[in-house]
Short mmCIF file of C-alpha atoms in Angstrom, two decimals:
data_model
loop_
_atom_site.label_atom_id
_atom_site.label_comp_id
_atom_site.label_asym_id
_atom_site.label_seq_id
_atom_site.Cartn_x
_atom_site.Cartn_y
_atom_site.Cartn_z
CA MET A 724 0.17 -0.10 0.03
CA THR A 725 1.48 3.62 -1.22
CA VAL A 726 2.25 5.42 1.80
CA GLU A 727 2.44 9.31 1.67
CA HIS A 728 2.76 12.36 3.74
CA LEU A 729 0.26 15.28 3.63
CA LYS A 730 -0.89 17.91 6.08
CA ASN A 731 -3.61 16.46 8.44
CA SER A 732 -6.30 18.94 8.89
CA ILE A 733 -7.29 17.86 12.17
CA LEU A 734 -3.85 18.25 13.34
CA ASP A 735 -2.81 20.74 11.35
CA ARG A 736 0.62 19.47 10.23
CA VAL A 737 2.04 16.53 7.98
CA THR A 738 1.28 12.83 8.88
CA ALA A 739 1.61 9.82 6.81
CA VAL A 740 -1.41 8.97 4.95
CA GLU A 741 -2.54 5.77 2.96
CA GLN A 742 -4.38 5.21 0.39
CA THR A 743 -8.35 3.97 0.92
CA ARG A 744 -10.40 2.34 -1.53
CA PHE A 745 -12.80 4.99 -1.47
CA SER A 746 -11.45 7.59 -4.33
CA ARG A 747 -13.26 8.08 -7.31
CA ASP A 748 -12.24 9.82 -10.45
CA ALA A 749 -9.56 12.36 -9.89
CA TRP A 750 -10.67 12.49 -6.23
CA SER A 751 -8.07 10.91 -3.95
CA ILE A 752 -9.11 10.01 -0.38
CA VAL A 753 -6.54 8.90 2.03
CA ARG A 754 -6.42 7.40 5.45
CA CYS A 755 -3.94 9.54 8.37
CA ARG A 756 -1.97 6.38 9.88
CA GLU A 757 -1.31 8.37 13.22
CA THR A 758 -5.00 9.43 13.95
CA GLY A 759 -7.12 7.08 11.79
CA PHE A 760 -8.55 10.12 10.36
CA VAL A 761 -10.18 10.20 6.89
CA PHE A 762 -10.27 12.64 4.54
CA LEU A 763 -9.80 14.08 0.79
CA ALA A 764 -6.35 14.65 -0.17
CA ASN A 765 -7.16 16.86 -3.02
CA PRO A 766 -9.76 19.27 -2.09
CA PRO A 767 -11.29 21.44 -5.01
CA ASP A 768 -10.16 25.72 -4.82
CA TYR A 769 -12.48 27.44 -2.20
CA SER A 770 -13.38 29.91 -5.43
CA GLN A 771 -14.73 26.85 -6.99
CA LEU A 772 -17.39 26.15 -4.22
CA GLU A 773 -19.13 29.38 -5.00
CA THR A 774 -20.42 28.21 -8.15
CA GLU A 775 -19.13 25.25 -9.88
CA TYR A 776 -18.78 22.98 -6.69
CA ALA A 777 -21.49 24.79 -4.94
CA TRP A 778 -23.82 22.80 -2.78
CA GLU A 779 -27.10 22.77 -4.79
CA LYS A 780 -25.20 22.15 -7.76
CA THR A 781 -23.33 18.95 -6.47
CA THR A 782 -26.53 17.64 -4.67
CA ASP A 783 -28.50 17.76 -7.91
CA VAL A 784 -25.70 15.78 -9.91
CA GLU A 785 -25.40 13.12 -7.00
CA ARG A 786 -28.92 12.55 -6.75
CA ARG A 787 -29.01 12.35 -10.72
CA ARG A 788 -26.34 9.67 -10.59
CA ARG A 789 -27.38 7.23 -7.40
CA LYS A 790 -30.92 7.84 -9.46
CA LEU A 791 -29.00 6.01 -12.69
CA ASP A 792 -26.60 3.89 -10.86
CA GLU A 793 -28.89 2.52 -8.36
CA PRO A 794 -32.62 3.37 -9.02
CA ALA A 795 -34.08 0.94 -6.50
CA VAL A 796 -32.05 2.16 -3.56
CA ALA A 797 -32.77 5.66 -4.98
CA ARG A 798 -36.31 5.21 -5.00
CA LEU A 799 -36.35 3.59 -1.35
CA SER A 800 -33.99 6.16 0.12
CA LEU A 801 -36.62 8.44 -1.22
CA PHE A 802 -39.65 6.57 0.20
CA ALA A 803 -37.95 6.55 3.67
CA LYS A 804 -37.38 10.19 3.68
CA LYS A 805 -41.14 10.91 2.57
CA ALA A 806 -42.12 8.39 5.71
CA LYS A 807 -39.91 10.03 8.23
CA LYS A 808 -41.52 13.40 7.43
CA VAL A 809 -45.28 11.98 7.71
CA ILE A 810 -44.24 9.81 11.00
CA PHE A 811 -42.17 13.04 12.33
CA PRO A 812 -43.44 15.77 10.86
CA ASN A 813 -41.79 18.44 13.93
CA ARG A 814 -38.86 16.58 14.06
CA ASN A 815 -35.38 18.50 13.60
CA LYS A 816 -32.83 17.25 15.90
CA ILE A 817 -30.43 19.67 15.09
CA ALA A 818 -32.89 22.64 15.73
CA SER A 819 -33.71 20.90 18.86
CA LEU A 820 -30.14 20.29 20.08
CA ALA A 821 -29.44 24.00 19.26
CA PHE A 822 -33.15 25.22 21.40
CA ALA A 823 -31.78 23.11 24.14
CA GLU A 824 -28.52 24.80 24.61
CA LEU A 825 -29.68 28.56 24.20
CA GLN A 826 -32.18 27.79 27.07
CA ALA A 827 -29.57 27.04 29.31
CA LYS A 828 -28.09 30.53 28.54
CA ASP A 829 -27.92 33.35 30.53
CA GLN A 830 -31.56 35.17 30.36
CA SER A 831 -30.14 38.62 30.86
CA GLU A 832 -28.89 39.21 27.14
CA PRO A 833 -29.87 38.64 23.82
CA LEU A 834 -28.32 35.38 22.36
CA ARG A 835 -26.30 35.84 19.26
CA ILE A 836 -26.53 32.41 17.35
CA LEU A 837 -24.01 31.82 13.84
CA ASP A 838 -25.24 29.54 11.45
CA ILE A 839 -22.20 28.06 9.12
CA GLY A 840 -23.19 26.80 6.12
CA CYS A 841 -26.80 28.02 6.20
CA GLY A 842 -28.15 27.54 3.13
CA CYS A 843 -31.25 29.13 2.82
CA GLY A 844 -31.75 30.22 6.23
CA ASN A 845 -34.20 28.00 7.51
CA LEU A 846 -32.84 26.38 10.57
CA MET A 847 -32.08 30.07 11.92
CA VAL A 848 -36.07 30.97 11.05
CA GLU A 849 -36.57 27.65 13.59
CA ILE A 850 -34.39 28.52 16.04
CA TYR A 851 -35.21 32.28 16.01
CA ASN A 852 -39.21 30.78 16.14
CA ARG A 853 -38.57 28.43 19.21
CA CYS A 854 -36.74 31.23 21.35
CA VAL A 855 -39.45 33.79 20.71
CA GLU A 856 -42.30 31.18 21.79
CA VAL A 857 -40.60 31.05 25.46
CA GLY A 858 -39.72 34.78 25.34
CA ARG A 859 -36.16 34.82 24.30
CA SER A 860 -34.24 37.36 22.40
CA VAL A 861 -31.99 36.12 19.57
CA LYS A 862 -29.99 37.57 16.66
CA PRO A 863 -29.24 34.99 14.18
CA ILE A 864 -25.98 35.54 11.96
CA GLY A 865 -25.36 33.25 9.08
CA ILE A 866 -22.08 32.22 6.72
CA GLU A 867 -22.97 31.22 3.46
CA VAL A 868 -20.36 30.87 0.47
CA SER A 869 -22.96 30.11 -2.75
CA ARG A 870 -23.61 33.04 -4.22
CA GLU A 871 -27.24 31.44 -5.07
CA LEU A 872 -27.82 30.83 -1.45
CA ALA A 873 -26.77 33.84 0.54
CA PRO A 874 -29.21 36.21 -0.88
CA VAL A 875 -31.92 34.01 -0.42
CA SER A 876 -30.76 33.22 3.46
CA GLN A 877 -30.52 36.75 3.83
CA GLU A 878 -34.22 37.48 2.93
CA ASN A 879 -35.19 34.85 5.15
CA VAL A 880 -33.63 36.46 8.30
CA ALA A 881 -33.41 40.23 7.83
CA PRO A 882 -37.11 40.39 8.91
CA LEU A 883 -35.72 38.91 12.36
CA GLY A 884 -33.21 41.40 12.52
CA GLY A 885 -30.60 38.75 11.63
CA LYS A 886 -27.66 39.04 8.77
CA VAL A 887 -25.90 36.84 6.60
CA VAL A 888 -22.48 36.92 5.02
CA CYS A 889 -21.53 35.49 1.85
CA SER A 890 -17.77 34.13 2.12
CA ASN A 891 -16.06 31.14 3.29
CA ALA A 892 -16.56 30.08 6.85
CA LEU A 893 -12.88 31.01 8.27
CA ASP A 894 -12.75 34.52 6.42
CA ALA A 895 -16.09 35.40 8.04
CA ALA A 896 -15.54 33.96 11.49
CA ASN A 897 -12.25 36.07 11.65
CA ASP A 898 -14.25 39.38 11.16
CA LEU A 899 -16.37 38.52 14.33
CA GLU A 900 -15.27 40.10 17.63
CA PRO A 901 -14.05 37.69 20.41
CA ASP A 902 -16.69 36.79 23.16
CA THR A 903 -19.85 37.66 21.24
CA ILE A 904 -21.51 34.55 19.82
CA HIS A 905 -23.73 32.05 22.19
CA LEU A 906 -24.03 29.70 20.22
CA ALA A 907 -22.25 28.23 16.86
CA VAL A 908 -24.21 25.74 14.54
CA MET A 909 -23.31 23.63 11.76
CA SER A 910 -25.51 21.19 10.36
CA SER A 911 -23.79 19.05 7.57
CA PHE A 912 -21.47 21.95 7.39
CA LEU A 913 -18.15 20.39 9.17
CA GLU A 914 -17.24 17.63 6.62
CA HIS A 915 -16.89 20.47 3.62
CA GLU A 916 -14.29 22.53 5.52
CA CYS A 917 -10.78 22.27 4.40
CA GLN A 918 -9.36 23.63 7.51
CA PRO A 919 -11.58 22.52 10.39
CA LEU A 920 -9.09 22.72 13.31
CA ARG A 921 -8.28 26.37 12.23
CA LEU A 922 -12.06 27.27 12.09
CA LEU A 923 -12.73 25.44 15.46
CA ALA A 924 -9.82 27.35 16.74
CA ARG A 925 -11.36 30.83 15.63
CA LEU A 926 -15.00 29.83 17.24
CA HIS A 927 -13.35 29.11 20.05
CA SER A 928 -12.04 32.92 20.51
CA ILE A 929 -15.34 34.15 19.36
CA LEU A 930 -17.74 32.22 21.67
CA THR A 931 -18.68 33.56 24.38
CA GLN A 932 -17.26 31.68 28.03
CA ASP A 933 -20.26 29.76 27.70
CA GLY A 934 -20.63 29.47 24.31
CA SER A 935 -21.08 26.12 22.47
CA ILE A 936 -21.11 24.44 19.37
CA VAL A 937 -24.12 22.02 18.01
CA LEU A 938 -23.13 20.19 15.07
CA LYS A 939 -24.32 17.35 12.50
CA VAL A 940 -21.81 15.48 10.36
CA PRO A 941 -21.76 11.70 8.33
CA ASN A 942 -20.39 9.33 10.52
CA TYR A 943 -17.95 7.37 9.00
CA ALA A 944 -18.35 4.41 11.26
CA CYS A 945 -21.83 3.65 10.86
CA TRP A 946 -22.61 0.03 9.79
CA ASN A 947 -24.11 1.43 6.78
CA ARG A 948 -21.03 2.61 5.75
CA TYR A 949 -19.29 -1.04 5.97
CA LEU A 950 -22.35 -2.86 4.34
CA ARG A 951 -22.65 -0.30 1.23
CA GLY A 952 -19.00 -0.09 0.79
CA SER A 953 -18.19 2.81 -2.03
CA LYS A 954 -22.27 3.42 -2.40
CA TRP A 955 -22.21 4.54 0.94
CA CYS A 956 -24.43 7.85 0.85
CA GLY A 957 -21.82 9.77 2.67
CA PHE A 958 -19.42 9.93 0.20
CA ARG A 959 -19.87 13.12 -2.31
CA TYR A 960 -17.19 13.58 -4.44
CA PRO A 961 -15.54 16.47 -4.40
CA ASP A 962 -17.13 18.61 -1.83
CA HIS A 963 -17.09 16.19 1.43
CA VAL A 964 -13.70 16.95 2.35
CA ASN A 965 -13.64 15.32 5.93
CA TYR A 966 -14.90 11.72 7.11
CA PHE A 967 -15.07 11.66 10.81
CA THR A 968 -15.89 9.02 13.21
CA PRO A 969 -16.92 9.37 16.92
CA THR A 970 -13.26 9.30 17.99
CA THR A 971 -11.72 11.43 15.02
CA LEU A 972 -13.91 14.27 15.82
CA ARG A 973 -13.43 14.14 19.90
CA ARG A 974 -9.68 14.37 18.56
CA LEU A 975 -10.48 17.08 16.46
CA ALA A 976 -12.43 18.88 19.15
CA ALA A 977 -9.54 18.35 21.85
CA GLU A 978 -6.75 20.03 19.35
CA ALA A 979 -8.94 22.90 19.14
CA GLY A 980 -9.71 23.14 23.04
CA PHE A 981 -13.11 21.79 23.27
CA THR A 982 -14.79 19.10 25.10
CA VAL A 983 -17.48 17.06 23.49
CA SER A 984 -20.03 17.53 26.37
CA ARG A 985 -22.75 15.88 24.30
CA GLN A 986 -22.68 12.65 22.35
CA ASN A 987 -25.02 9.67 23.61
CA LEU A 988 -25.64 6.26 21.78
CA PHE A 989 -28.41 7.82 19.89
CA ASP A 990 -26.25 10.62 18.69
CA LYS A 991 -23.97 8.37 17.35
CA PHE A 992 -26.24 5.49 16.41
CA PRO A 993 -24.28 3.16 14.48
CA LEU A 994 -27.72 2.62 12.12
CA SER A 995 -27.74 6.34 11.23
CA ASP A 996 -25.61 7.44 8.82
CA ASN A 997 -25.04 10.85 10.29
CA MET A 998 -24.01 11.86 14.22
CA TYR A 999 -24.51 14.77 16.22
CA ALA A 1000 -22.28 16.58 19.15
CA VAL A 1001 -22.81 19.49 21.60
CA LEU A 1002 -18.82 20.86 21.88
CA THR A 1003 -18.23 23.29 25.15
CA LYS A 1004 -14.86 24.85 25.73
CA SER A 1005 -12.33 23.46 28.09
CA ALA A 1006 -9.98 24.97 30.34
CA GLU A 1007 -6.44 23.90 28.47
CA ARG A 1008 -6.33 26.00 25.57
CA SER A 1009 -2.48 25.90 25.25
CA HIS A 1010 -2.76 23.37 21.98
CA LEU A 1011 -4.77 26.02 20.15
CA PRO A 1012 -3.37 26.84 16.46
CA LYS A 1013 -3.22 30.28 15.62
CA PRO A 1014 -5.89 31.52 14.12
CA SER A 1015 -5.49 32.97 10.32
CA ALA A 1016 -4.98 37.00 10.68
CA GLY A 1017 -6.37 37.34 7.19
CA PRO A 1018 -8.43 36.51 4.27
CA VAL A 1019 -7.07 32.43 2.93
CA SER A 1020 -4.59 32.67 0.86
CA ASP A 1021 -4.65 29.44 -0.66
CA GLY A 1022 -8.59 29.19 -1.66
CA LYS A 1023 -9.03 26.09 0.31
CA SER A 1024 -10.45 27.04 3.31
CA SER A 1025 -14.22 26.54 3.55
CA ALA A 1026 -17.13 24.68 1.75
CA GLN A 1027 -20.75 25.49 2.09
CA ALA A 1028 -22.77 22.46 3.02
CA ARG A 1029 -26.23 21.59 3.99
#
């Protein structure tokens, strides 16, 4: 097996990696020998994520590809999604986790929430509405790299007193003041981020002392991935850059100065393709990487995600 040395984005340094059997076309997926972290060795440039590989386009391409390659599986998957909406019409776990975190925050000041990879802004609107129902004041802030989706999101959150920045995540986060965000939400985003450690390190700075992060990512350790192999639905080329397991996600959080304060069995249920986690600040910060001081120069900082 070929061994290379590449920069590992959860350690922010070069480590030995080996090829996996999940590479496709020009896209090379490798595994770090030191941490077990699986990632895309040659992600697309940030500029390509604004338009060419924007989420709304890659999603449509992937949907058509799966329908053509595995029509029966595609129909079954669509049926399961529709059935879930009928059985659980109001279920949105990421919104519920975010709302629970906000309920535990100080009641004396307006809460600022940051949705990274906010898409059309629907998640911010739902969290806002839940908070308003219990008398909480919330200001939503979104970050969205897609030039097509960012204006839609801005239109949706502007009536709520919110705003959306059309930018990659790291550049936008660098423009936020320290200790000003009470909750950061990343729903199906972190798997798209080329520099997850540097982004989390920056979030560590801009979050308030009791601030937290709620996130959802595909679970590379799920049983379906072992069963389906290269046909697993969690593989997305080339916009899925990171393939986390509960172990590697915990390692990333620790490297950035966070503790995984919640990830129970149902948050990482092996029969689910996705996993959830809540991160809170830990006392130890000596190992934090230095946040980027300015705009990303290599064009590979962030991808927008859903």
